[in-house]
Coordinates of C-alpha atoms and ligand atoms in Angstrom, one line a residue:
X1 CA 47.9 -19.1 -20.5
X2 CA 50.9 -21.1 -21.4
X3 CA 52.0 -21.6 -25.0
X4 CA 51.1 -25.2 -24.7
X5 CA 47.5 -24.6 -23.8
X6 CA 47.0 -22.1 -26.6
X7 CA 48.5 -24.6 -29.0
X8 CA 46.6 -27.6 -28.1
X9 CA 43.2 -25.8 -27.6
X10 CA 43.5 -24.0 -30.9
X11 CA 44.4 -27.2 -32.6
X12 CA 41.5 -29.2 -31.1
X13 CA 39.1 -26.4 -32.0
X14 CA 40.5 -26.2 -35.5
X15 CA 39.5 -29.8 -36.1
X16 CA 36.0 -29.1 -34.9
X17 CA 36.1 -30.6 -31.5
X18 CA 35.3 -29.3 -28.1
X19 CA 38.3 -29.4 -25.8
X20 CA 37.8 -32.0 -23.1
X21 CA 39.2 -32.3 -19.7
X22 CA 39.0 -35.7 -18.2
X23 CA 40.5 -37.9 -15.5
X24 CA 42.0 -41.1 -16.6
X25 CA 41.9 -43.0 -13.4
X26 CA 40.8 -46.4 -14.6
X27 CA 43.3 -49.1 -14.3
X28 CA 45.3 -47.3 -11.6
X29 CA 46.4 -44.5 -13.9
X30 CA 47.9 -41.8 -11.8
X31 CA 47.8 -39.0 -14.3
X32 CA 44.9 -36.8 -13.0
X33 CA 44.1 -33.3 -14.1
X34 CA 40.4 -33.2 -13.9
X35 CA 39.7 -30.3 -11.5
X36 CA 42.1 -27.7 -12.9
X37 CA 41.3 -25.1 -15.5
X38 CA 43.3 -24.7 -18.7
X39 CA 46.3 -22.4 -18.1
X40 CA 46.3 -23.0 -14.3
X41 CA 49.0 -25.7 -14.4
X42 CA 52.5 -25.5 -13.2
X43 CA 54.3 -28.1 -15.3
X44 CA 56.9 -30.0 -13.5
X45 CA 58.6 -31.7 -16.4
X46 CA 58.1 -32.1 -20.1
X47 CA 56.1 -35.3 -19.6
X48 CA 53.4 -33.6 -17.7
X49 CA 52.9 -31.3 -20.7
X50 CA 52.9 -34.4 -22.8
X51 CA 50.2 -36.2 -20.8
X52 CA 48.1 -33.1 -20.6
X53 CA 48.3 -32.5 -24.3
X54 CA 47.2 -36.0 -25.0
X55 CA 44.3 -35.7 -22.6
X56 CA 43.0 -32.7 -24.5
X57 CA 43.1 -34.6 -27.8
X58 CA 40.8 -37.5 -26.9
X59 CA 38.1 -36.8 -29.5
X60 CA 40.6 -36.1 -32.2
X61 CA 42.1 -39.5 -31.7
X62 CA 38.7 -41.1 -31.7
X63 CA 37.8 -39.4 -34.9
X64 CA 41.0 -40.5 -36.6
X65 CA 40.5 -44.1 -35.5
X66 CA 37.0 -43.8 -36.9
X67 CA 38.4 -42.9 -40.3
X68 CA 40.9 -45.8 -40.2
X69 CA 38.3 -48.4 -39.1
X70 CA 36.0 -47.2 -42.0
X71 CA 38.7 -48.4 -44.5
X72 CA 37.8 -52.1 -45.0
X73 CA 41.4 -53.3 -45.2
X74 CA 40.5 -57.0 -44.9
X75 CA 43.5 -59.1 -46.1
X76 CA 41.4 -62.2 -46.4
X77 CA 39.0 -60.6 -49.0
X78 CA 40.9 -60.5 -52.3
X79 CA 38.4 -58.1 -53.9
X80 CA 39.2 -55.6 -51.1
X81 CA 42.9 -55.4 -51.9
X82 CA 42.5 -51.7 -53.0
X83 CA 41.2 -51.0 -49.5
X84 CA 44.6 -52.2 -48.0
X85 CA 46.3 -49.8 -50.5
X86 CA 44.0 -47.0 -49.3
X87 CA 44.9 -47.8 -45.7
X88 CA 48.6 -47.8 -46.4
X89 CA 48.2 -44.5 -48.2
X90 CA 46.2 -43.0 -45.3
X91 CA 48.9 -43.9 -42.8
X92 CA 51.7 -42.8 -45.1
X93 CA 50.1 -39.4 -45.5
X94 CA 50.1 -39.1 -41.7
X95 CA 53.8 -40.0 -41.4
X96 CA 54.5 -37.3 -44.0
X97 CA 52.2 -34.7 -42.4
X98 CA 54.0 -35.3 -39.0
X99 CA 57.4 -34.6 -40.7
X100 CA 58.6 -38.1 -41.1
X101 CA 60.1 -39.8 -44.1
X102 CA 58.2 -42.7 -45.6
X103 CA 58.4 -45.2 -48.4
X104 CA 56.1 -47.9 -49.8
X105 CA 58.5 -50.8 -50.0
X106 CA 57.5 -53.3 -52.7
X107 CA 56.6 -56.7 -51.4
X108 CA 59.4 -59.0 -52.4
X109 CA 56.9 -61.7 -53.4
X110 CA 55.0 -59.1 -55.5
X111 CA 51.9 -61.3 -56.0
X112 CA 49.6 -63.6 -54.1
X113 CA 48.4 -66.8 -55.7
X114 CA 44.7 -67.4 -54.9
X115 CA 43.2 -70.9 -54.6
X116 CA 41.6 -70.7 -58.0
X117 CA 45.0 -70.1 -59.6
X118 CA 44.6 -66.4 -60.3
X119 CA 47.1 -63.9 -58.9
X120 CA 46.6 -60.5 -57.2
X121 CA 49.2 -58.0 -56.1
X122 CA 50.5 -58.1 -52.5
X123 CA 50.3 -54.7 -50.8
X124 CA 53.6 -52.8 -50.3
X125 CA 55.1 -52.6 -46.8
X126 CA 55.0 -49.1 -45.3
X127 CA 58.4 -47.9 -43.9
X128 CA 58.5 -44.7 -41.9
X129 CA 61.1 -42.8 -40.0
X130 CA 61.2 -39.9 -37.6
X131 CA 64.7 -38.6 -36.8
X132 CA 68.0 -39.7 -38.1
X133 CA 70.5 -38.6 -35.4
X134 CA 73.4 -41.0 -35.2
X135 CA 73.9 -40.0 -31.5
X136 CA 70.4 -41.3 -30.6
X137 CA 69.3 -44.9 -30.3
X138 CA 66.8 -46.2 -32.9
X139 CA 63.6 -47.9 -31.9
X140 CA 61.7 -49.7 -34.6
X141 CA 58.0 -50.4 -34.2
X142 CA 56.0 -53.0 -36.1
X143 CA 52.3 -53.0 -36.6
X144 CA 49.7 -54.2 -39.1
X145 CA 47.0 -52.2 -40.9
X146 CA 45.0 -55.1 -42.3
X147 CA 42.2 -56.6 -40.3
X148 CA 40.1 -59.8 -40.0
X149 CA 36.9 -60.1 -42.0
X150 CA 33.7 -58.8 -40.3
X151 CA 30.0 -58.7 -41.3
X152 CA 27.1 -57.3 -39.3
X153 CA 25.4 -60.7 -39.9
X154 CA 28.2 -62.5 -38.0
X155 CA 26.5 -61.2 -34.9
X156 CA 27.9 -57.8 -34.4
X157 CA 25.8 -55.4 -32.3
X158 CA 27.0 -52.4 -34.5
X159 CA 28.3 -52.0 -38.0
X160 CA 31.8 -53.5 -37.8
X161 CA 33.4 -50.8 -40.0
X162 CA 31.7 -47.8 -38.3
X163 CA 33.5 -47.0 -35.1
X164 CA 30.8 -46.9 -32.5
X165 CA 31.3 -45.6 -29.0
X166 CA 29.4 -47.2 -26.1
X167 CA 30.3 -46.6 -22.5
X168 CA 33.9 -45.6 -23.3
X169 CA 34.4 -48.6 -25.5
X170 CA 35.2 -48.0 -29.2
X171 CA 33.6 -50.9 -31.2
X172 CA 34.9 -51.6 -34.6
X173 CA 36.9 -54.1 -36.7
X174 CA 40.6 -53.5 -36.2
X175 CA 40.1 -51.0 -33.3
X176 CA 42.4 -53.1 -31.1
X177 CA 43.9 -55.5 -33.7
X178 CA 45.9 -53.6 -34.8
X179 CA 44.8 -50.1 -36.0
X180 CA 44.3 -48.5 -32.6
X181 CA 47.7 -49.5 -31.2
X182 CA 49.6 -49.0 -34.5
X183 CA 48.3 -45.5 -35.0
X184 CA 49.0 -44.6 -31.3
X185 CA 52.7 -44.3 -32.3
X186 CA 51.8 -41.5 -34.7
X187 CA 49.8 -39.6 -32.2
X188 CA 52.6 -39.9 -29.8
X189 CA 55.0 -38.4 -32.3
X190 CA 52.5 -35.6 -33.0
X191 CA 52.4 -34.7 -29.3
X192 CA 56.2 -34.4 -29.2
X193 CA 56.0 -32.2 -32.3
X194 CA 53.3 -29.9 -31.1
X195 CA 55.0 -29.5 -27.7
X196 CA 58.3 -28.7 -29.5
X197 CA 59.8 -31.6 -27.6
X198 CA 62.8 -33.3 -29.1
X199 CA 62.2 -37.0 -29.9
X200 CA 64.4 -38.8 -27.5
X201 CA 65.3 -41.6 -30.0
X202 CA 65.0 -42.1 -33.7
X203 CA 61.8 -43.9 -34.6
X204 CA 61.4 -46.4 -37.5
X205 CA 58.1 -48.0 -38.4
X206 CA 57.5 -51.1 -40.4
X207 CA 53.8 -51.6 -41.0
X208 CA 52.4 -54.3 -43.1
X209 CA 49.0 -55.1 -44.8
X210 CA 48.8 -58.9 -44.9
X211 CA 49.4 -59.9 -41.3
X212 CA 46.0 -61.5 -40.8
X213 CA 46.6 -63.7 -43.9
X214 CA 50.0 -65.1 -43.0
X215 CA 52.3 -62.1 -43.6
X216 CA 53.2 -63.2 -47.1
X217 CA 56.5 -61.7 -48.2
X218 CA 57.4 -60.3 -44.8
X219 CA 60.0 -62.9 -44.0
X220 CA 61.8 -62.0 -47.2
X221 CA 61.3 -58.3 -46.7
X222 CA 62.7 -58.4 -43.1
X223 CA 65.8 -60.3 -44.2
X224 CA 66.4 -58.0 -47.2
X225 CA 66.0 -54.9 -44.9
X226 CA 68.3 -56.3 -42.3
X227 CA 71.3 -56.3 -44.7
X228 CA 74.2 -53.9 -44.1
X229 CA 73.2 -50.3 -44.8
X230 CA 69.5 -51.1 -45.2
X231 CA 66.5 -49.9 -43.2
X232 CA 66.7 -52.3 -40.3
X233 CA 70.5 -52.3 -40.0
X234 CA 70.8 -49.5 -37.4
X235 CA 67.8 -50.5 -35.3
X236 CA 68.7 -51.0 -31.6
X237 CA 65.4 -52.1 -30.1
X238 CA 62.1 -53.4 -31.5
X239 CA 58.7 -52.8 -30.0
X240 CA 55.5 -54.4 -31.1
X241 CA 52.0 -53.5 -29.8
X242 CA 49.9 -56.3 -31.2
X243 CA 48.7 -58.3 -28.3
X244 CA 46.6 -57.8 -25.2
X245 CA 46.8 -57.6 -21.4
X246 CA 46.1 -60.7 -19.4
X247 CA 43.3 -58.9 -17.6
X248 CA 41.1 -55.8 -18.0
X249 CA 43.0 -53.4 -15.8
X250 CA 46.5 -54.5 -15.1
X251 CA 49.1 -53.7 -17.8
X252 CA 51.7 -56.3 -18.8
X253 CA 54.8 -56.8 -20.9
X254 CA 54.9 -59.9 -23.0
X255 CA 58.0 -62.1 -23.6
X256 CA 56.6 -65.2 -25.3
X257 CA 54.3 -66.2 -28.1
X258 CA 53.2 -69.5 -29.4
X259 CA 54.0 -70.6 -32.9
X260 CA 51.6 -72.0 -35.4
X261 CA 51.1 -74.9 -37.9
X262 CA 48.0 -74.5 -40.1
X263 CA 46.5 -77.4 -42.1
X264 CA 43.9 -78.4 -44.6
X265 CA 42.7 -82.0 -44.9
X266 CA 40.5 -82.6 -47.9
X267 CA 38.2 -85.5 -49.0
X268 CA 36.6 -85.7 -52.5
X269 CA 34.0 -88.3 -53.4
X270 CA 32.4 -87.2 -56.7
X271 CA 32.1 -84.8 -59.6
X272 CA 29.2 -82.9 -58.2
X273 CA 27.0 -82.5 -55.1
X274 CA 24.2 -85.1 -54.8
X275 CA 20.7 -85.4 -53.6
X276 CA 20.9 -87.5 -50.4
X277 CA 17.5 -89.1 -51.0
X278 CA 18.5 -90.3 -54.4
X279 CA 22.2 -91.2 -53.9
X280 CA 22.5 -91.5 -50.1
X281 CA 23.4 -95.0 -49.0
X282 CA 25.2 -95.8 -52.3
X283 CA 28.2 -93.5 -52.4
X284 CA 31.1 -93.1 -49.9
X285 CA 30.3 -89.6 -48.6
X286 CA 33.3 -87.3 -48.4
X287 CA 32.1 -85.6 -45.2
X288 CA 31.6 -88.8 -43.3
X289 CA 35.3 -89.6 -43.9
X290 CA 36.3 -86.0 -43.1
X291 CA 34.6 -85.7 -39.7
X292 CA 36.2 -89.0 -38.7
X293 CA 39.6 -87.7 -39.7
X294 CA 39.0 -84.4 -37.9
X295 CA 37.7 -86.2 -34.9
X296 CA 40.8 -88.4 -34.7
X297 CA 43.1 -85.4 -34.1
X298 CA 42.0 -84.3 -30.6
X299 CA 40.0 -85.5 -27.7
X300 CA 37.2 -83.5 -26.2
X301 CA 39.4 -82.9 -23.2
X302 CA 41.9 -81.1 -25.4
X303 CA 44.5 -83.9 -25.6
X304 CA 46.2 -84.0 -29.0
X305 CA 46.0 -87.5 -30.4
X306 CA 48.7 -87.2 -33.0
X307 CA 51.8 -89.4 -32.3
X308 CA 55.0 -87.5 -32.0
X309 CA 53.5 -84.0 -31.4
X310 CA 54.7 -83.7 -27.9
X311 CA 58.3 -84.9 -28.7
X312 CA 60.1 -81.6 -28.6
X313 CA 58.0 -79.7 -26.0
X314 CA 60.4 -77.9 -23.6
X315 CA 60.1 -79.3 -20.0
X316 CA 58.6 -77.2 -17.3
X317 CA 61.3 -75.8 -15.0
X318 CA 60.9 -75.2 -11.3
X319 CA 61.5 -71.5 -11.8
X320 CA 58.7 -71.4 -14.3
X321 CA 56.3 -73.3 -11.9
X322 CA 56.8 -70.5 -9.4
X323 CA 56.3 -67.7 -11.9
X324 CA 52.6 -68.5 -12.3
X325 CA 51.9 -67.9 -8.6
X326 CA 52.5 -64.2 -8.7
X327 CA 50.6 -63.4 -11.9
X328 CA 47.3 -61.6 -11.6
X329 CA 44.8 -63.8 -13.3
X330 CA 41.3 -64.8 -12.2
X331 CA 39.9 -68.0 -13.7
X332 CA 36.3 -66.8 -13.0
X333 CA 36.8 -63.6 -14.9
X334 CA 38.4 -65.6 -17.7
X335 CA 35.4 -67.8 -17.8
X336 CA 33.2 -64.7 -18.4
X337 CA 35.6 -63.3 -21.0
X338 CA 35.4 -66.6 -23.0
X339 CA 31.6 -66.5 -22.7
X340 CA 31.3 -70.0 -21.4
X341 CA 30.1 -69.0 -17.9
X342 CA 26.4 -69.3 -18.8
X343 CA 26.5 -72.0 -21.4
X344 CA 25.7 -75.6 -20.5
X345 CA 27.6 -76.5 -17.3
X346 CA 29.8 -73.5 -17.7
X347 CA 33.1 -75.3 -17.4
X348 CA 36.5 -74.8 -18.8
X349 CA 39.1 -77.6 -19.7
X350 CA 41.1 -76.7 -16.6
X351 CA 40.3 -75.2 -13.2
X352 CA 43.3 -73.6 -11.7
X353 CA 45.1 -70.4 -12.7
X354 CA 48.4 -72.3 -13.3
X355 CA 46.7 -75.0 -15.4
X356 CA 44.9 -72.5 -17.5
X357 CA 47.9 -70.3 -18.1
X358 CA 50.1 -73.2 -19.0
X359 CA 47.5 -74.5 -21.4
X360 CA 47.5 -71.1 -23.1
X361 CA 51.2 -70.2 -23.0
X362 CA 53.4 -73.2 -22.8
X363 CA 51.7 -76.4 -24.1
X364 CA 50.7 -77.0 -27.7
X365 CA 47.0 -77.0 -28.6
X366 CA 45.0 -78.2 -31.6
X367 CA 41.9 -76.3 -32.7
X368 CA 39.4 -77.2 -35.5
X369 CA 38.3 -74.2 -37.5
X370 CA 35.9 -75.1 -40.2
X371 CA 34.9 -77.2 -43.2
X372 CA 35.0 -75.6 -46.6
X373 CA 32.4 -77.0 -49.0
X374 CA 30.1 -78.2 -46.3
X375 CA 26.5 -76.9 -46.2
X376 CA 26.4 -74.2 -43.6
X377 CA 23.5 -71.9 -44.3
X378 CA 20.5 -71.7 -42.0
X379 CA 17.7 -74.2 -42.6
X380 CA 17.9 -77.7 -43.9
X381 CA 19.3 -78.8 -47.3
X382 CA 19.5 -82.5 -48.2
X383 CA 22.8 -82.5 -50.0
X384 CA 25.8 -84.7 -50.1
X385 CA 28.7 -82.3 -50.7
X386 CA 31.2 -83.6 -53.3
X387 CA 34.4 -82.2 -51.8
X388 CA 35.0 -80.9 -48.3
X389 CA 38.2 -79.4 -46.8
X390 CA 38.7 -79.4 -43.0
X391 CA 40.8 -76.6 -41.6
X392 CA 42.7 -76.9 -38.3
X393 CA 45.8 -75.6 -36.7
X394 CA 48.2 -76.3 -33.9
X395 CA 49.7 -73.6 -31.6
X396 CA 53.3 -74.5 -31.1
X397 CA 55.6 -73.9 -28.1
X398 CA 59.4 -74.0 -27.6
X399 CA 61.1 -76.1 -28.9
X400 CA 58.6 -77.5 -31.5
X401 CA 59.5 -77.3 -35.1
X402 CA 56.7 -76.6 -37.6
X403 CA 58.2 -78.9 -40.2
X404 CA 58.3 -81.9 -37.8
X405 CA 54.7 -81.1 -36.8
X406 CA 53.7 -81.1 -40.5
X407 CA 55.3 -84.5 -40.9
X408 CA 53.6 -86.2 -37.9
X409 CA 50.2 -84.6 -38.6
X410 CA 50.3 -85.8 -42.3
X411 CA 51.4 -89.3 -41.2
X412 CA 48.6 -89.4 -38.6
X413 CA 45.9 -88.5 -41.1
X414 CA 47.2 -90.9 -43.7
X415 CA 47.2 -93.7 -41.2
X416 CA 43.6 -92.8 -40.0
X417 CA 42.4 -92.6 -43.6
X418 CA 43.9 -96.0 -44.3
X419 CA 41.8 -97.4 -41.4
X420 CA 38.6 -96.1 -43.0
X421 CA 39.1 -98.2 -46.0
X422 CA 37.6 -95.5 -48.1
X423 CA 37.9 -95.3 -51.9
X424 CA 37.7 -91.5 -51.8
X425 CA 40.5 -89.1 -52.6
X426 CA 42.2 -87.6 -49.5
X427 CA 45.0 -85.0 -49.2
X428 CA 46.7 -83.0 -46.5
X429 CA 48.1 -79.5 -47.1
X430 CA 50.4 -77.8 -44.6
X431 CA 49.8 -74.0 -44.8
X432 CA 51.9 -71.4 -42.9
X433 CA 54.1 -72.4 -40.0
X434 CA 55.9 -70.4 -37.4
X435 CA 58.1 -71.3 -34.5
X436 CA 57.2 -70.1 -30.9
X437 CA 59.1 -67.0 -29.6
X438 CA 60.5 -66.5 -26.2
X439 CA 62.5 -63.5 -25.0
X440 CA 64.2 -62.6 -21.7
X441 CA 62.6 -60.0 -19.4
X442 CA 65.8 -58.7 -18.0
X443 CA 66.8 -57.0 -21.2
X444 CA 67.1 -53.2 -21.0
X445 CA 64.3 -52.9 -23.5
X446 CA 62.0 -54.6 -21.0
X447 CA 63.4 -52.6 -18.2
X448 CA 62.6 -49.4 -20.1
X449 CA 59.0 -50.5 -20.8
X450 CA 58.5 -51.5 -17.2
X451 CA 59.5 -48.0 -16.0
X452 CA 57.2 -46.4 -18.6
X453 CA 54.3 -48.5 -17.5
X454 CA 55.0 -47.7 -13.8
X455 CA 55.0 -44.0 -14.7
X456 CA 51.8 -44.0 -16.6
X457 CA 49.7 -46.6 -14.8
X458 CA 51.2 -46.4 -11.3
X459 CA 51.7 -50.1 -11.2
X460 CA 54.3 -52.7 -12.1
X461 CA 53.4 -54.7 -15.2
X462 CA 53.0 -58.5 -15.0
X463 CA 55.4 -60.4 -17.3
X464 CA 53.3 -62.6 -19.5
X465 CA 53.4 -64.9 -22.4
X466 CA 50.7 -65.2 -25.1
X467 CA 48.8 -68.1 -26.7
X468 CA 48.6 -66.2 -30.0
X469 CA 51.2 -65.9 -32.7
X470 CA 53.2 -63.0 -34.2
X471 CA 55.7 -64.7 -36.5
X472 CA 57.5 -61.5 -37.3
X473 CA 58.8 -61.2 -33.7
X474 CA 61.1 -64.2 -34.4
X475 CA 62.0 -62.9 -37.9
X476 CA 63.0 -59.5 -36.7
X477 CA 65.1 -60.9 -33.8
X478 CA 66.8 -63.6 -36.0
X479 CA 67.6 -61.2 -38.9
X480 CA 69.0 -58.3 -36.7
X481 CA 70.0 -60.0 -33.4
X482 CA 68.3 -57.0 -31.7
X483 CA 65.8 -57.5 -28.8
X484 CA 62.1 -57.5 -29.4
X485 CA 59.6 -56.3 -26.8
X486 CA 55.9 -56.8 -26.9
X487 CA 54.1 -53.9 -25.3
X488 CA 50.4 -54.7 -25.3
X489 CA 48.0 -51.8 -24.8
X490 CA 44.6 -53.4 -25.3
X491 CA 42.5 -55.2 -22.6
X492 CA 41.9 -59.0 -22.4
X493 CA 38.3 -58.6 -23.4
X494 CA 38.9 -56.6 -26.6
X495 CA 37.8 -59.6 -28.6
X496 CA 40.2 -59.4 -31.5
X497 CA 39.0 -61.5 -34.5
X498 CA 35.6 -61.9 -32.9
X499 CA 32.3 -60.1 -33.0
X500 CA 32.2 -56.7 -31.3
X501 CA 35.9 -56.1 -31.3
X502 CA 36.7 -53.0 -29.3
X503 CA 39.4 -50.7 -27.9
X504 CA 38.7 -48.9 -24.6
X505 CA 39.1 -45.2 -25.0
X506 CA 41.1 -45.2 -21.7
X507 CA 43.4 -47.8 -23.2
X508 CA 43.9 -45.7 -26.3
X509 CA 44.8 -42.6 -24.3
X510 CA 47.2 -44.5 -22.0
X511 CA 48.7 -46.2 -25.1
X512 CA 49.8 -42.9 -26.6
X513 CA 51.2 -41.8 -23.2
X514 CA 53.1 -45.0 -22.4
X515 CA 54.7 -45.2 -25.9
X516 CA 56.2 -41.8 -25.4
X517 CA 57.5 -42.5 -21.9
X518 CA 59.0 -45.8 -23.2
X519 CA 61.0 -43.8 -25.7
X520 CA 62.3 -41.5 -22.9
X521 CA 63.3 -44.5 -20.9
X522 CA 65.1 -46.1 -23.9
X523 CA 67.0 -42.9 -24.4
X524 CA 68.3 -43.1 -20.8
X525 CA 69.8 -46.6 -21.3
X526 CA 73.6 -46.3 -20.8
X527 CA 76.3 -47.9 -22.9
X528 CA 76.8 -48.2 -26.6
X529 CA 74.0 -48.6 -29.0
X530 CA 73.3 -52.3 -29.5
X531 CA 73.6 -51.9 -33.3
X532 CA 77.1 -50.6 -32.9
X533 CA 78.2 -53.7 -31.1
X534 CA 81.2 -55.4 -32.8
X535 CA 81.3 -58.5 -30.6
X536 CA 82.0 -61.9 -31.9
X537 CA 79.0 -63.8 -33.3
X538 CA 77.0 -65.6 -30.7
X539 CA 78.0 -69.2 -29.7
X540 CA 75.5 -72.0 -30.0
X541 CA 75.2 -72.0 -26.3
X542 CA 74.3 -68.3 -26.2
X543 CA 71.8 -68.8 -28.9
X544 CA 69.9 -71.3 -26.7
X545 CA 68.7 -68.4 -24.7
X546 CA 66.6 -66.5 -27.2
X547 CA 66.8 -62.8 -27.0
X548 CA 68.9 -62.7 -23.8
X549 CA 72.2 -62.4 -25.6
X550 CA 71.3 -60.0 -28.4
X551 CA 74.1 -57.8 -29.5
X552 CA 74.9 -54.9 -27.2
X553 CA 73.6 -56.6 -24.1
X554 CA 75.7 -58.7 -21.8
X555 CA 78.4 -58.6 -24.5
X556 CA 82.0 -57.4 -24.2
X557 CA 81.3 -53.9 -25.6
X558 CA 78.8 -53.1 -23.0
X559 CA 81.6 -52.4 -20.6
Ligands
BES601 N1 47.4 -59.6 -32.9 C1 47.3 -61.0 -33.3 C2 48.3 -61.8 -32.5 C3 47.9 -62.2 -31.1 C4 46.6 -62.6 -30.9 C5 48.8 -62.1 -30.1 C6 46.3 -62.9 -29.6 C7 48.4 -62.5 -28.9 C8 47.2 -62.9 -28.6 C9 47.6 -61.1 -34.7 O1 47.0 -60.1 -35.5 C10 47.1 -62.4 -35.2 O2 45.9 -62.5 -35.3 N2 48.0 -63.3 -35.5 C11 47.6 -64.6 -36.1 C12 48.9 -65.1 -36.7 C13 48.7 -66.2 -37.7 C14 47.9 -65.8 -38.9 C15 50.0 -66.7 -38.1 C16 47.1 -65.5 -35.0 O3 47.6 -65.5 -33.9 O4 46.2 -66.3 -35.3
MN602 MN1 47.3 -58.3 -34.7
MN603 MN1 44.9 -60.6 -35.6

């Protein structure tokens, strides 16, 4: 029996789990070990050991994810702030246990101001580090340990904070967004440790606890940490696993995200709620104004009706047109994923693959989210709400500017309110805004990830963009000039933010593998470390190609 088998089996048994031998063949994974007995392998290279070790540990990883999901680290629930602290602590202990260095970095903004005027502490940012060898490159990973709210009564089939396995799917809030992927980095490090394999690069981790609530303080933190001599100063490559594949089986790498502009429009008509039978027909109802205002923003066919919104949207290039053809995406599958297939006429806003992808990735959209203050319980209540606030947001694309969008949206709502001739009080609040992000797929960071995906999954990843937003991708790139790669590990139907969020067990296992191989591939990149580059600052022209001309790539010192 090899040393490795003894080690891993003992370890698994120690934690109270039966060793498992399984074949991970879903999604074209070519790592197959199922028929062999422990100890009967002839290992070809260290990565075979690495894959095998991970395969044995499946139940251990599930159990740890179960522990993490049970911590209700919901950033939108102010009374649950201690749970975020607990989650940060839990993760920090793991970094320490695995031999890393860690620090809870105080949030630069310290406190969060709630709508009622009170303040509560913002959680610290968890910084971790494995290895500090100046000869090695440094990869920094970002993740978030907070989650969206979830209640069984929202329509979950299982308790959202109890990880529940059904048919190889691990259901639970945060399982895919983003606890599962964020923790995979740790289990990958653990596998290297246990196999006595040297980490091929230095790893840094920056994990936050307020992502789902607008990442308050992260912009300031990233900029402070990017200063000379600080935590991010020697980072050569960034990698973020916080988005999803375009389909269920085919892996992809993501080089674009949409930005975001979030708004509240409020109307107030009186000092208290009123009985509609007594007062209806005599007061100017706030909600009647509000639904008109909200209805004036967007057509039922998705067309945004705000003047000036499309002004800066980058034109579609010929090259881009062609790119959609080769991407693996099935509109019928997508229809099922959205859940529209069996509702009403079962139609989407667009029919073709290209139209659907363009609508998600490269055109702005406007969505209505909700009305605060409106009656929304089951049953019938005859009330006239005194004050209602509509919530909506736009997803932004290159080259839209959140500030310009806030201006035109505000002007639009003021103009529409004017038309209503209402005596009520109306206001518009622009919440968080973020620019879209677009990188270049021929960067060595992407090349390395592509090779890693090919190794683990036996297929070449599609290069995709995303409709969602991760503002920190832009912040990291702007503050450090280093390339950012999005390496999604979850499937398209994981249902982040929704009821029954899940992470497939097979995706979790492959995630741990692919992250390790990615680091190997990064270590193989030739040339100086990007963070050592002493080239002239970028020209304005270079800057027009986001990500493509980051330091250390296509610069003079690469030669
Ligand atoms: N993991 C998501 C980002 C995401 C979602 C990327 C879907 C790609 C596809 C992240 O946790 C998230 O929810 N981001 C927010 C950001 C917002 C609060 C600025 C989002 O996209 O709504
Ligand atoms: Mn996320
Ligand atoms: Mn999210």
